[in-house]
XYZ file of N, CA, C and O in Angstrom:
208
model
N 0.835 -1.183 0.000
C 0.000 0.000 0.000
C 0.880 1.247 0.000
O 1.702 1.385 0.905
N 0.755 2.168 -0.969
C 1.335 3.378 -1.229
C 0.936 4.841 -0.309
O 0.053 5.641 -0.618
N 1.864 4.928 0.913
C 1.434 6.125 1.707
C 0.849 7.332 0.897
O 1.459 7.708 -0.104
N -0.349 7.980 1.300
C -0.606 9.341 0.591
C 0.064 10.316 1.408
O 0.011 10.135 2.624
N 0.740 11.406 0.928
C 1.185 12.626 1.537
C 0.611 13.633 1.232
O 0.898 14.436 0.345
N -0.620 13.639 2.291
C -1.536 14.655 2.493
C -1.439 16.052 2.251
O -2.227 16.758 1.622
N -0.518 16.328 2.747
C 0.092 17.728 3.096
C 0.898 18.404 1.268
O 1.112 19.570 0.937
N 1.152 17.074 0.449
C 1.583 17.667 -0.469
C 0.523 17.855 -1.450
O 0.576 18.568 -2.452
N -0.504 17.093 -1.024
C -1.804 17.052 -2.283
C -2.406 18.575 -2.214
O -2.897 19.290 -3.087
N -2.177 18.766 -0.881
C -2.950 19.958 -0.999
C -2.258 21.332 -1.594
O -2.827 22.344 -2.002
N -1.112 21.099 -1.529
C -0.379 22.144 -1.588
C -0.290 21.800 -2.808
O -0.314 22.906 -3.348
N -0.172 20.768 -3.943
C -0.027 20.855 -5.196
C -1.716 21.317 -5.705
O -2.009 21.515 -6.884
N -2.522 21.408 -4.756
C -4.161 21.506 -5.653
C -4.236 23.306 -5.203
O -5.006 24.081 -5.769
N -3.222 23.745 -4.027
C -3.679 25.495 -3.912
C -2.791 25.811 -5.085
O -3.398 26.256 -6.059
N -1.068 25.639 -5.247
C -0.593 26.053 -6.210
C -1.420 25.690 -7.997
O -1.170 26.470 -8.916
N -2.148 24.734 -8.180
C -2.258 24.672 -9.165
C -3.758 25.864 -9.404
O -4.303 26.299 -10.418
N -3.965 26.027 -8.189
C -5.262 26.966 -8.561
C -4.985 28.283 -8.237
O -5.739 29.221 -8.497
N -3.585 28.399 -7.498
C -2.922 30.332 -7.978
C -2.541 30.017 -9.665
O -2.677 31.010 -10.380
N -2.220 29.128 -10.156
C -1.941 29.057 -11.396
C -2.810 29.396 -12.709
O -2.557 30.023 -13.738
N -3.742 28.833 -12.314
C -5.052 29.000 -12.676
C -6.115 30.493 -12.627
O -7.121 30.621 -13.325
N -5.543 31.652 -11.517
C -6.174 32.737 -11.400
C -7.523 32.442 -10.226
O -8.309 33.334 -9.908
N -7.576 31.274 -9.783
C -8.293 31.077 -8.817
C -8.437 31.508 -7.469
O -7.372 31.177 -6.948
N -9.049 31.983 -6.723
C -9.369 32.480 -5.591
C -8.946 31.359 -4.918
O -9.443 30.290 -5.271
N -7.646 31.367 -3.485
C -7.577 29.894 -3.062
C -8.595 30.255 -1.498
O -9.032 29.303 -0.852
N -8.802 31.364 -1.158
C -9.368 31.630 -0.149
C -10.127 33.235 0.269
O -9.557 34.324 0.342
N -11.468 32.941 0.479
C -12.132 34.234 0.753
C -12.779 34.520 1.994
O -13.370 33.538 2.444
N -12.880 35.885 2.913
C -13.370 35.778 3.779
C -15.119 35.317 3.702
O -15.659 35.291 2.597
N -15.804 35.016 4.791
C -16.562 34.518 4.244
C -17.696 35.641 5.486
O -18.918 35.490 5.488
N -17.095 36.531 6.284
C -18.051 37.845 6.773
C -17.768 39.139 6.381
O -16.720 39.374 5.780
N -18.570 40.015 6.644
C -18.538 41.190 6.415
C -17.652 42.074 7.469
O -17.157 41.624 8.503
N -17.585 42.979 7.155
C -16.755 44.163 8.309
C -18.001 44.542 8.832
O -19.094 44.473 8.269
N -17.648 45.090 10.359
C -18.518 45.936 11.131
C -18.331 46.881 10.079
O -17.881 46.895 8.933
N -19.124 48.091 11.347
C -19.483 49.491 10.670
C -18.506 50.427 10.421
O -17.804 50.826 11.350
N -18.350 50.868 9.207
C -16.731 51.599 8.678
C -15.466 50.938 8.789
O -14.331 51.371 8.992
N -15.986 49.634 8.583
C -14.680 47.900 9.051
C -13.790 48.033 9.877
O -12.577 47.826 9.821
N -14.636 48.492 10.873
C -13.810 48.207 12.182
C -14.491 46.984 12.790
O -15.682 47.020 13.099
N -13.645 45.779 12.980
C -14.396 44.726 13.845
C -15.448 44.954 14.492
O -15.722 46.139 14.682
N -16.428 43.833 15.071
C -17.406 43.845 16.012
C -17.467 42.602 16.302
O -17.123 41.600 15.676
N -18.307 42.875 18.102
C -18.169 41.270 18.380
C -19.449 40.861 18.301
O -20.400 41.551 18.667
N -19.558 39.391 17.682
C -20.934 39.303 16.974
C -22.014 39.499 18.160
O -23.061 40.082 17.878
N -21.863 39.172 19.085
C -22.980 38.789 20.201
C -23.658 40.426 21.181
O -24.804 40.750 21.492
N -22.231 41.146 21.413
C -22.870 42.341 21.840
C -23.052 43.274 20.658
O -24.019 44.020 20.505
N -21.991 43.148 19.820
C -22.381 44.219 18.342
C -21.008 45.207 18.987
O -20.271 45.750 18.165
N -20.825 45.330 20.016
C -19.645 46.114 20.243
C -18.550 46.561 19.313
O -18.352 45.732 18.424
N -17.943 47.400 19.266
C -16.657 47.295 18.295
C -15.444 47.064 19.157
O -15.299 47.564 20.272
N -14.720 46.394 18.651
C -12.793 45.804 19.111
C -12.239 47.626 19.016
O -12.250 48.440 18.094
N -11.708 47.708 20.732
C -10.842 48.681 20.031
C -9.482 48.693 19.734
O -8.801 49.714 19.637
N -9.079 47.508 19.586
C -7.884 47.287 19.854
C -6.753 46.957 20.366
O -5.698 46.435 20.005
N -7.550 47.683 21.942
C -6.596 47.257 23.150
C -6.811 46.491 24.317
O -7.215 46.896 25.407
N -6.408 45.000 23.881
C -6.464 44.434 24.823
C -6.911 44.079 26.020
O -7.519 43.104 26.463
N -6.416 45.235 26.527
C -6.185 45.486 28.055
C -7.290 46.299 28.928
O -7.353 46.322 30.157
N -8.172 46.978 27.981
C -9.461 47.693 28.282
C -10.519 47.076 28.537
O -11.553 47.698 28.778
């Protein structure tokens, strides 16, 4: 039985689809308001710091 190397299949199927002009990955949400993050549950916006 012939090991598959997972890790290269994939990487030969993203390069062949930058090759191709293909999108290999898109976000799949929107930006808050004026795309500043938000957190989905309060709606709040991230300000950045951590520590606040």
């Amino acid at each position: 039985m012939v090991k598959k190397d997972i890790y290269q299949e994939i990487t030969n199927q993203i390069i062949s689809d930058l090759e191709r002009g293909l999108p290999v990955w898109e976000k799949p949400w929107e930006k808050g308001f004026m795309g500043f993050p938000e957190n989905a549950f309060s709606k709040s916006f991230y300000s950045g710091d951590s520590f606040q």
